[in-house]
Tab-separated table of C-alpha atoms and ligand atoms in Angstrom:
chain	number	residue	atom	x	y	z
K	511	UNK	CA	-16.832	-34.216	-23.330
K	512	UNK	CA	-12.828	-35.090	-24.450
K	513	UNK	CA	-10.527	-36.722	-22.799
K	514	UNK	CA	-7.168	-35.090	-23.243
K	515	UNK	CA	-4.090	-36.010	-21.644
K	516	UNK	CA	-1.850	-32.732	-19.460
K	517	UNK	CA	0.411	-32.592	-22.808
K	518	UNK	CA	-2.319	-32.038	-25.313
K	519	UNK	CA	-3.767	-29.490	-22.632
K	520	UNK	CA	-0.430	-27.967	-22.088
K	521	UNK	CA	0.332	-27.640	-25.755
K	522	UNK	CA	-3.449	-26.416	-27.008
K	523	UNK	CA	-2.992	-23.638	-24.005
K	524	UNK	CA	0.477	-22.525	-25.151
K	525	UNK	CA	-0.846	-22.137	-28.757
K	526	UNK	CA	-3.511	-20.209	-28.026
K	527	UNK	CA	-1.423	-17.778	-26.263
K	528	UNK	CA	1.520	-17.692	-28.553
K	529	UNK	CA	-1.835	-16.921	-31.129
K	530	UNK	CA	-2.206	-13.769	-29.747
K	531	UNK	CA	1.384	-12.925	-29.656
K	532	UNK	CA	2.094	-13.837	-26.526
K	533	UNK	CA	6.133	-14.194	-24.942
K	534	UNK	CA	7.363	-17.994	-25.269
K	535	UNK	CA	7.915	-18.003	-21.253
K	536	UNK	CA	4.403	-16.396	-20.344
K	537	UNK	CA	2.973	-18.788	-22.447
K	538	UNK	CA	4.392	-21.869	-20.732
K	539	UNK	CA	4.004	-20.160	-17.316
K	540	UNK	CA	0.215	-20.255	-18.101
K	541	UNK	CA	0.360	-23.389	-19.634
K	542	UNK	CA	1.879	-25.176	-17.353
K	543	UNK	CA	-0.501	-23.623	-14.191
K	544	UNK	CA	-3.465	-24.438	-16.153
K	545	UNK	CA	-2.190	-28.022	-16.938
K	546	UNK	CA	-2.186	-28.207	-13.156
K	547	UNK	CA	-5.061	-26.729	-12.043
K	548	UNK	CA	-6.998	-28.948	-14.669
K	549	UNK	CA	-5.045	-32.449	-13.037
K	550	UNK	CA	-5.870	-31.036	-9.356
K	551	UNK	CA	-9.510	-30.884	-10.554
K	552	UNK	CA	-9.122	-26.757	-10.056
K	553	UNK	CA	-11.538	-26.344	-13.349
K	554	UNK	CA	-12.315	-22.682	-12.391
K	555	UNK	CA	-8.961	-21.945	-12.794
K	556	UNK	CA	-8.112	-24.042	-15.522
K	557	UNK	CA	-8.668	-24.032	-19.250
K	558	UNK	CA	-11.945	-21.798	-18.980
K	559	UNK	CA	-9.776	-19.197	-18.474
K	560	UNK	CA	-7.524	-18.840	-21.359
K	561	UNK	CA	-10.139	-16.998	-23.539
K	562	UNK	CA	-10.382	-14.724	-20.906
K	563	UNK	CA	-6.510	-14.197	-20.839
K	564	UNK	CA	-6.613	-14.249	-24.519
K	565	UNK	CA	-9.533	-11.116	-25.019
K	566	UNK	CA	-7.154	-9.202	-22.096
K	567	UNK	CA	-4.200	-9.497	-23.941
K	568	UNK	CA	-5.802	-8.357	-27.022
K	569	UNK	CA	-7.413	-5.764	-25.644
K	570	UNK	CA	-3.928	-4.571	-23.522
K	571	UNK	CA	-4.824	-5.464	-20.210
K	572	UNK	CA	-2.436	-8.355	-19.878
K	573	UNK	CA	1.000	-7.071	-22.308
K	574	UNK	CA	1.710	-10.534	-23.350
K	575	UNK	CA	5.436	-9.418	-24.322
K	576	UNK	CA	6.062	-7.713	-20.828
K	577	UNK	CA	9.172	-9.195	-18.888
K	578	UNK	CA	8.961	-8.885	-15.031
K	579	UNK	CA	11.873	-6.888	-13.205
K	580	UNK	CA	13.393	-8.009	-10.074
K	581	UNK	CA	14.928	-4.801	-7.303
K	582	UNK	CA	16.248	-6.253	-4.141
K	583	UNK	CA	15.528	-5.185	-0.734
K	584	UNK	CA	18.199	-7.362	0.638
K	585	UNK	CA	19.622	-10.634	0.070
K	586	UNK	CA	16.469	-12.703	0.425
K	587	UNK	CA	14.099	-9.777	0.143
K	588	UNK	CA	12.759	-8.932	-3.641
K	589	UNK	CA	10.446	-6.599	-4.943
K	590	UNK	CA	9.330	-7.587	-8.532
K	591	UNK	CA	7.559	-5.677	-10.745
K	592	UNK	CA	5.306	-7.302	-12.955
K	593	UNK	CA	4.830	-4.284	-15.760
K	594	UNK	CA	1.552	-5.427	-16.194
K	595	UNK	CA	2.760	-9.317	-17.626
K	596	UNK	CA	0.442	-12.344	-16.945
K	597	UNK	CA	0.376	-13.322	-13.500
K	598	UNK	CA	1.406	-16.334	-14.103
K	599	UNK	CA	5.221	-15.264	-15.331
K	600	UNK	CA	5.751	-13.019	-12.118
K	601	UNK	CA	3.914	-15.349	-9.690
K	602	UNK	CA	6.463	-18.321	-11.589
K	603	UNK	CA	9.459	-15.726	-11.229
K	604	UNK	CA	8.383	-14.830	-7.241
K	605	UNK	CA	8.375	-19.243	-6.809
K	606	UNK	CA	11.679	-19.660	-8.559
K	607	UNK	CA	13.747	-16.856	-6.416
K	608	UNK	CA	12.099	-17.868	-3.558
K	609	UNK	CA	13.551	-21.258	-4.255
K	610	UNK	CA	16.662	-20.171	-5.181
K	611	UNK	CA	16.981	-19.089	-1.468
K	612	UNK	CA	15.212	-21.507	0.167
K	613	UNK	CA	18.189	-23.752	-1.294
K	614	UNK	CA	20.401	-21.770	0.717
K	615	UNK	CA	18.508	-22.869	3.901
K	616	UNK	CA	17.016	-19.255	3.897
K	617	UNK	CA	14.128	-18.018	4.428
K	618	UNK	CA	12.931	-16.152	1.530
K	619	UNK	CA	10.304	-13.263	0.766
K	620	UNK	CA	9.174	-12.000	-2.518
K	621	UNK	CA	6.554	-9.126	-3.395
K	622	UNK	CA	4.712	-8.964	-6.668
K	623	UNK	CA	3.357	-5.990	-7.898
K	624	UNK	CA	1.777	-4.155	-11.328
K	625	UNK	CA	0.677	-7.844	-12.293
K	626	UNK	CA	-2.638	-9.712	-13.529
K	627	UNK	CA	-4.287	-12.511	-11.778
K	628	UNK	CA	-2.015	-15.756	-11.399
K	629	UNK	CA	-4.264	-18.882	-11.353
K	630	UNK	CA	-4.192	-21.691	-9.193
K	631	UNK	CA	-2.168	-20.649	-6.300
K	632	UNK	CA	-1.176	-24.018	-4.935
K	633	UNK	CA	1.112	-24.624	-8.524
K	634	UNK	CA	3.530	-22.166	-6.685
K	635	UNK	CA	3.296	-23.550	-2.974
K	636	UNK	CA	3.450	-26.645	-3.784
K	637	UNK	CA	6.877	-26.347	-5.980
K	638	UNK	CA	8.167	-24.725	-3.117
K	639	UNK	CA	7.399	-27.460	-0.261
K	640	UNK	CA	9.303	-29.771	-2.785
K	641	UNK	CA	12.535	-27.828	-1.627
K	642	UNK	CA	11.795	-29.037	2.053
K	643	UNK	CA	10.111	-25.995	2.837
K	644	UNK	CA	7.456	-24.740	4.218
K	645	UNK	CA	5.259	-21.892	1.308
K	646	UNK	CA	3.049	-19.255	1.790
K	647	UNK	CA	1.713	-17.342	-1.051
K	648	UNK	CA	-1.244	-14.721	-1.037
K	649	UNK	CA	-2.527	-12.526	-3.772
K	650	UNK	CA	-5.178	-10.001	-3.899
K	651	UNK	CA	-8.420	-9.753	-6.508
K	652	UNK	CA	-10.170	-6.729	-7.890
K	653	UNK	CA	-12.726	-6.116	-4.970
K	654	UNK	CA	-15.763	-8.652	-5.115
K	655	UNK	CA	-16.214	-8.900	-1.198
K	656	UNK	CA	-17.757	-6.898	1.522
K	657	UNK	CA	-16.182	-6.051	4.537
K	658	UNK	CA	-17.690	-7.871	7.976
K	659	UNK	CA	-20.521	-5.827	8.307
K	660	UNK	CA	-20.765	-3.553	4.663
K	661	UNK	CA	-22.517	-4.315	2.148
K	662	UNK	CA	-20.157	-2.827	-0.516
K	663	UNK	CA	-17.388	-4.321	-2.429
K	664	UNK	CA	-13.880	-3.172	-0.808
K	665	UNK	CA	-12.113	-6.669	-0.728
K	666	UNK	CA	-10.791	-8.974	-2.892
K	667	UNK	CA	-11.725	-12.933	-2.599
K	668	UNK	CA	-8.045	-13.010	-1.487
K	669	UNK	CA	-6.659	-16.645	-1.493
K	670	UNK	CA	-3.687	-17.844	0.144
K	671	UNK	CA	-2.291	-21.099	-0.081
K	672	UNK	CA	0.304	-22.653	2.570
K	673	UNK	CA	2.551	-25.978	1.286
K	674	UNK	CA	4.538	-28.204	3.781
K	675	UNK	CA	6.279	-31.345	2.940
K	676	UNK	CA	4.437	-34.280	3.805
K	677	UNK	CA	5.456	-37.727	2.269
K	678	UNK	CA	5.575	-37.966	-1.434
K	679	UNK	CA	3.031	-35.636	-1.757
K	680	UNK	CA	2.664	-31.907	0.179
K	681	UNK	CA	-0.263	-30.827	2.226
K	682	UNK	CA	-1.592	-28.102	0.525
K	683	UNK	CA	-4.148	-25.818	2.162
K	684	UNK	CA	-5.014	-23.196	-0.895
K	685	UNK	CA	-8.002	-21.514	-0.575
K	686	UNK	CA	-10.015	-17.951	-1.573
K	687	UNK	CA	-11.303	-15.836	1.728
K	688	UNK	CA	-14.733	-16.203	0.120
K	689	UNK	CA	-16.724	-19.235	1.456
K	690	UNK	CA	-16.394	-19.446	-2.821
K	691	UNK	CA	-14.339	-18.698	-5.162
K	692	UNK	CA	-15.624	-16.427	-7.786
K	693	UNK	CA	-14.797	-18.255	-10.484
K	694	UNK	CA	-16.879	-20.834	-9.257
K	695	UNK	CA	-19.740	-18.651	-9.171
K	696	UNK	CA	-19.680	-18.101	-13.109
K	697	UNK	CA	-19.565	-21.736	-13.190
K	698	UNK	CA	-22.667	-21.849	-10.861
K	699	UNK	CA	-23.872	-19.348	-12.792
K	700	UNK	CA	-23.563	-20.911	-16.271
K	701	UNK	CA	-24.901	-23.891	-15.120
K	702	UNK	CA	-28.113	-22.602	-13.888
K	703	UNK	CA	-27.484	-23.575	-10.338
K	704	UNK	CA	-27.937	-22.099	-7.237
K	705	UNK	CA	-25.270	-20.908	-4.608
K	706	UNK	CA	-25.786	-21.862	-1.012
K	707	UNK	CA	-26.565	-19.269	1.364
K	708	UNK	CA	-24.730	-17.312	3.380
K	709	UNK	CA	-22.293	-16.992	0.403
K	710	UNK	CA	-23.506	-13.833	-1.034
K	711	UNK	CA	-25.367	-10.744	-1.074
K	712	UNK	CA	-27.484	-8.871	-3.728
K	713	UNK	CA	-27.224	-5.485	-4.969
K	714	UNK	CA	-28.880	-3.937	-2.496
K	715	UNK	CA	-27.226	-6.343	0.573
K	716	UNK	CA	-29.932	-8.459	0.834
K	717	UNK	CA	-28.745	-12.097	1.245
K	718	UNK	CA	-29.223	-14.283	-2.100
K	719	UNK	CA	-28.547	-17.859	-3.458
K	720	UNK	CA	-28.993	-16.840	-6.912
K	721	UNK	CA	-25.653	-17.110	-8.968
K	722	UNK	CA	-26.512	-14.160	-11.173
K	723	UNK	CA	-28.037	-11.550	-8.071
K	724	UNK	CA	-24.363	-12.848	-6.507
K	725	UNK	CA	-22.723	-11.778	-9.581
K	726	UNK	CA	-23.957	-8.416	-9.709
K	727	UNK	CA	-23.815	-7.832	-5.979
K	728	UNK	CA	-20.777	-8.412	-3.377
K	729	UNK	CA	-19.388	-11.745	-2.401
K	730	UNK	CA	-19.004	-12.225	1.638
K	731	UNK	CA	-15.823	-13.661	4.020
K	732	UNK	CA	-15.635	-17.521	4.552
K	733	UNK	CA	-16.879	-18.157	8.442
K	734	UNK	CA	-17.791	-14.274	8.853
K	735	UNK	CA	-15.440	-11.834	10.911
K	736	UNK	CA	-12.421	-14.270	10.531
K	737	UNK	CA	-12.500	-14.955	6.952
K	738	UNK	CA	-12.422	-10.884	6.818
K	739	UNK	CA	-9.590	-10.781	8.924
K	740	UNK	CA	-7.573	-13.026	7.124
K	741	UNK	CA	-8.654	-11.160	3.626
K	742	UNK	CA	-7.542	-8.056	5.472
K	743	UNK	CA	-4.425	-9.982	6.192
K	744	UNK	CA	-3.778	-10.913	2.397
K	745	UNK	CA	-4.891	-7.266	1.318
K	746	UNK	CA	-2.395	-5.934	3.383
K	747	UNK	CA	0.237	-8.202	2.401
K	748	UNK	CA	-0.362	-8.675	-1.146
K	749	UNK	CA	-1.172	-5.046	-1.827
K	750	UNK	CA	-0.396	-2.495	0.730
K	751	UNK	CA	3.284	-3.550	1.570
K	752	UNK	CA	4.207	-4.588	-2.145
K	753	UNK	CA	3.675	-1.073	-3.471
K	754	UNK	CA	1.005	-3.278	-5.678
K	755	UNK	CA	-2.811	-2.017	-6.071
K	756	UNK	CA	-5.070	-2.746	-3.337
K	757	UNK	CA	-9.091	-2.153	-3.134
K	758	UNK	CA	-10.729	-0.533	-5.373
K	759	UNK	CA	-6.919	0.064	-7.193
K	760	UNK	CA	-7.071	-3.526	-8.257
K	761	UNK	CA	-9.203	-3.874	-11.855
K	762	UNK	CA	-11.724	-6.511	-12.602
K	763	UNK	CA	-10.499	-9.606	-14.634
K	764	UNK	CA	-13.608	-9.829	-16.387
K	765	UNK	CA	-14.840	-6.628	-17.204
K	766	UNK	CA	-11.806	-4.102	-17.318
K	767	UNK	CA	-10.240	-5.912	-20.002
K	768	UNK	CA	-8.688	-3.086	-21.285
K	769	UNK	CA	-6.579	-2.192	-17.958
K	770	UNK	CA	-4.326	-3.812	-16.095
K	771	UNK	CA	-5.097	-5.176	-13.044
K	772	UNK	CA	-2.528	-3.841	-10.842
K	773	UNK	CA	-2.836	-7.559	-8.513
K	774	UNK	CA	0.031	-7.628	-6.343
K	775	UNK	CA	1.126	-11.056	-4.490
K	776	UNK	CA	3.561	-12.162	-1.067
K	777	UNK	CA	5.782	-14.994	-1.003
K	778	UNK	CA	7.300	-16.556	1.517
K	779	UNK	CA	9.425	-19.831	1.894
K	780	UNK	CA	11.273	-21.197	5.266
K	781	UNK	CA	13.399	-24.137	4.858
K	782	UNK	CA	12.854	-26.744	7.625
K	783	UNK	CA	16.529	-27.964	8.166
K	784	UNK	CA	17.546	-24.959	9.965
K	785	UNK	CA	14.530	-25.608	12.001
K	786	UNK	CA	14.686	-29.317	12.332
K	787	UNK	CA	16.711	-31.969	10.468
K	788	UNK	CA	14.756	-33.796	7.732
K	789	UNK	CA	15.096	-37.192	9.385
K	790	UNK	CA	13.347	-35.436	12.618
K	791	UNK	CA	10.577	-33.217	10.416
K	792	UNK	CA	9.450	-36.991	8.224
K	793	UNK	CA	9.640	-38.738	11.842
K	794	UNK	CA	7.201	-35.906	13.471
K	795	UNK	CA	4.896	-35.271	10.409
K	796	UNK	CA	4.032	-38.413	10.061
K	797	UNK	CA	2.980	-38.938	13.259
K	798	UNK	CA	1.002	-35.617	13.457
K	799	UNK	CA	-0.981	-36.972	10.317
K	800	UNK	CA	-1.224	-40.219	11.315
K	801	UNK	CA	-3.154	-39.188	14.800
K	802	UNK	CA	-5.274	-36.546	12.232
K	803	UNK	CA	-6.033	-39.288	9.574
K	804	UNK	CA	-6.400	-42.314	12.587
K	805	UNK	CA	-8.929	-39.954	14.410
K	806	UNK	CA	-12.805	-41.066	14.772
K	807	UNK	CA	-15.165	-40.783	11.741
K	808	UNK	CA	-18.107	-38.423	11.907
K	809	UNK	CA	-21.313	-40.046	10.689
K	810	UNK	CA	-21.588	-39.955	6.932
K	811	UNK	CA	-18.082	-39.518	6.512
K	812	UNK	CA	-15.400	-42.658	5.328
K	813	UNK	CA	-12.007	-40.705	5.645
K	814	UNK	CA	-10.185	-37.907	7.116
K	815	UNK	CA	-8.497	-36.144	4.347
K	816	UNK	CA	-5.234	-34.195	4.542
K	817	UNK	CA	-5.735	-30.784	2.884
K	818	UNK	CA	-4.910	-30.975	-0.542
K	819	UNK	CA	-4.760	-34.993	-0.406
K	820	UNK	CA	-7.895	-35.221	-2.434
K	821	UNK	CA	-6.273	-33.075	-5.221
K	822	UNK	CA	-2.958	-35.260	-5.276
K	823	UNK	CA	-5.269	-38.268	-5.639
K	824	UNK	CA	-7.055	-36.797	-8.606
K	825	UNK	CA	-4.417	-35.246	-10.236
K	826	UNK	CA	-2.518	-39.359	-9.814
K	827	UNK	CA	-5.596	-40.379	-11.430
K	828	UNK	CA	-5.856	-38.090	-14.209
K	829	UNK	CA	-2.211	-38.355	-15.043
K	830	UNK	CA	-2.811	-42.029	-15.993
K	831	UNK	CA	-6.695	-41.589	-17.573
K	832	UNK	CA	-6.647	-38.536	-18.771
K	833	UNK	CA	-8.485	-35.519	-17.732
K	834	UNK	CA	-12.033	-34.929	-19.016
K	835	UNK	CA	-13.001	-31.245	-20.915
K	836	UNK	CA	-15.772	-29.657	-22.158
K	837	UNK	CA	-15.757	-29.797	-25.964
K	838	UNK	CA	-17.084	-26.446	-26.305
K	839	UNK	CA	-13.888	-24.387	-24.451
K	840	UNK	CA	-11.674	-26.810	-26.586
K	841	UNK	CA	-13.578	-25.491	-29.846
K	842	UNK	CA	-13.029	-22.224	-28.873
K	843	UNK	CA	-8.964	-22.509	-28.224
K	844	UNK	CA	-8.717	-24.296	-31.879
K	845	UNK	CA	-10.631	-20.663	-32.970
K	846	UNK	CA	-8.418	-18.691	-31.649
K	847	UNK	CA	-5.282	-20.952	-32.475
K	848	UNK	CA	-6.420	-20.770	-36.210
K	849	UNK	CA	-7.189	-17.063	-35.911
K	850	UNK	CA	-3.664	-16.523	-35.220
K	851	UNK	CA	-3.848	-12.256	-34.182
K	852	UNK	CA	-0.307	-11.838	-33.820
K	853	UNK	CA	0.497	-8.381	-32.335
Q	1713	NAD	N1	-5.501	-16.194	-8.507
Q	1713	NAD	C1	-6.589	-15.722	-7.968
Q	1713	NAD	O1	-6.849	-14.537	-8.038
Q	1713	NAD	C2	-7.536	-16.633	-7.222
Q	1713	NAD	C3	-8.631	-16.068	-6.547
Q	1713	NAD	C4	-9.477	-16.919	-5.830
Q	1713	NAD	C5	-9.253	-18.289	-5.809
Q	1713	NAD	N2	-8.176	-18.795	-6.490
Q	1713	NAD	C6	-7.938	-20.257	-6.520
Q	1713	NAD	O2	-9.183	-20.937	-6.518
Q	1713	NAD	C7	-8.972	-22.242	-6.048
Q	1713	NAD	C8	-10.169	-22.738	-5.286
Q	1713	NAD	O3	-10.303	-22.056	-4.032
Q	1713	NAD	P1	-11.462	-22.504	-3.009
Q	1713	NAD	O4	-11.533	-21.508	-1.925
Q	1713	NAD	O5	-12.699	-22.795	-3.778
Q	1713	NAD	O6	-10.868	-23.880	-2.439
Q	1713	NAD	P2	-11.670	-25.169	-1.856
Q	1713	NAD	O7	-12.777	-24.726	-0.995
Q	1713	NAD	O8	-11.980	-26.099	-2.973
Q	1713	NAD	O9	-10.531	-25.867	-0.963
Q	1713	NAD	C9	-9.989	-25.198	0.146
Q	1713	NAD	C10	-9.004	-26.097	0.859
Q	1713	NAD	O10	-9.689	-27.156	1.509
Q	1713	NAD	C11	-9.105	-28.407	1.186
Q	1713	NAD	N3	-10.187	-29.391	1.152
Q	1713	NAD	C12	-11.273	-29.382	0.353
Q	1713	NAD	N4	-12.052	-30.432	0.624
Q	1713	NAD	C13	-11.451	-31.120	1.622
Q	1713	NAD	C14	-11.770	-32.314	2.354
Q	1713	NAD	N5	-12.871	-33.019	2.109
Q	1713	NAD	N6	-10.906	-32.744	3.296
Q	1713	NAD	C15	-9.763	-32.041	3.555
Q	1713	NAD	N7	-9.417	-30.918	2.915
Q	1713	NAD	C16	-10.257	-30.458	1.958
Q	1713	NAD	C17	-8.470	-28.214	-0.162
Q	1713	NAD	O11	-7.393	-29.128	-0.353
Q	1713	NAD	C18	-7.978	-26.772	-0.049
Q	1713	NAD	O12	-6.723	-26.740	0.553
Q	1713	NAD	C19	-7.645	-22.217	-5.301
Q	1713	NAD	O13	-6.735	-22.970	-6.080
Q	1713	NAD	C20	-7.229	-20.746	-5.287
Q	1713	NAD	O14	-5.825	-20.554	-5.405
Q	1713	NAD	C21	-7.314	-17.997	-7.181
């Protein structure tokens, strides 16, 4: 294992994909998503995946040059269209007009379509809440997931992540529909260790707690019929109303490296003054959290933790300490660094 600080991470990612050819401002996008995804202790969605960005841009899936386009639908209503750039510029360019509005004390949406997947959704949330207001973001996932009751795959793992203001930090709920997310199935997987049950199903819909059998066969809704509602939910908003891909439209990130996914994402942002003064919102949250955080202990449990508040904490720690990396996926960026296949 390293230990690498979030600017040595931030500049090792944004060499790799300026290696490849990659724009300057998709390159920080991802940089700086993966920077904090690593801090937050979100490793499946940190620095593991830049070889996997890296082979799709090579191969055309991701067009590392590709600059999103913005239409409007109305003042505070925007349409981009990611022309199949990494999900991490349009996602960055959905958070920054959303902010723009939310400025404005308005509320804000923003669809994302003809994009790749995005990383870490609470990066975007998160920046959002900082303006004071609350975030929503959803994005759909080539289809990994059965419906409540199939056994085939038709739905994405679908995460959504909601950020309000809290005190210094936000509470940040960010989450796939999955009872897992799949990326930390191939770390499962890679380690050698099981999945609990209830999690997955084979290839033939037979329940399994083997990573691989989970691999090959379909991934199932967090808490049964209402985690597939709510992936219907971010299906419907992240696909269907975007004009973006949905179902079986959306393309694998791992295996259909050649195309592009064809993810589309929903953002929303509501700014709390109009709602309630700032003094009033501080006053009221803090009393909501302290009754949450004050309540009675279950047995084997020694704290209530906000959502997200565990993440804040590490990512506070690992700021000062540094975070810690596998020396192998560290190895690999220096490889393609010093490979340097500019397009
Ligand atoms: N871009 C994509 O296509 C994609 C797809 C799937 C998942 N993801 C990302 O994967 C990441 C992981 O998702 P996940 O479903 O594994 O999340 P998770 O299960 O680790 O966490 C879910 C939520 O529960 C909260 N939480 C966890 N433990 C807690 C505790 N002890 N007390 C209070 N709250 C707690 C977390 O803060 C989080 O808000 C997310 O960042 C998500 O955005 C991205």
């Amino acid at each position: 294992m390293a230990t690498l600080s979030s600017e040595e991470i931030y500049s090792i990612v944004k060499e790799s994909l300026r290696a490849v050819g990659t724009s300057k401002a998709a390159a920080e996008a991802v940089a700086e998503t993966t920077c904090q995804a690593e801090l937050r202790g979100i490793s499946s969605h940190g620095l593991q995946m830049i070889p996997v960005y890296v082979e799709r841009i090579l191969e055309g899936g991701i067009q590392g040059k590709a600059e999103p386009t913005v239409s409007t639908g109305g003042d505070n209503i925007h349409i981009i269209d990611g022309n199949g750039c990494c999900g991490q510029l349009a996602a960055k360019k959905a958070m920054e007009l959303v902010i723009e509005e939310v400025k404005k004390n308005r509320v804000s949406v923003v669809g994302v379509k003809n994009t790749n997947h995005c990383g870490m959704l609470a990066y975007y949330t998160e920046n959002i809440s900082k303006e004071y207001s609350i975030a929503f973001m959803c994005t759909n996932t080539n289809p990994n997931v059965a419906a409540f009751g199939g056994a085939e795959k038709v739905l994405g793992t679908n995460p959504f992540s909601v950020a309000l203001p809290w005190d210094k930090e936000s509470i940040v709920i960010d989450m796939a529909t999955t009872s897992i997310a799949k990326g930390k199935i191939y770390e499962y997987a890679m380690k050698g260790i099981s999945i609990p049950e209830g999690y997955a199903l084979d290839k033939d819909g037979k329940a399994t707690t083997d990573a691989n059998e989970a691999l090959n066969g379909t991934l199932l809704p967090f808490g049964g019929h209402k985690g597939y509602a709510l992936s219907i939910l971010v299906e419907i908003l992240a696909g269907v109303i975007t004009g973006g891909g949905f179902s079986k439209n959306v393309f694998s990130l791992h295996s259909d490296i050649s195309k592009q996914q064809n993810v589309g994402m929903f953002l929303m942002g509501i700014p709390i003054e109009p709602l309630m003064g700032e003094k009033m919102y501080k006053e009221r949250i803090k009393e909501f959290v302290s009754i949450i955080k004050g309540s009675k202990l279950a047995v084997g449990f020694n704290e209530i933790y906000m959502p997200g508040e565990i993440e804040a904490n590490r990512r506070k720690d690992r700021l000062r300490n540094g975070i810690e990396v596998n020396d192998d996926i560290i190895e690999k960026l220096k490889q393609i660094i010093n490979s340097k296949k500019i397009l």
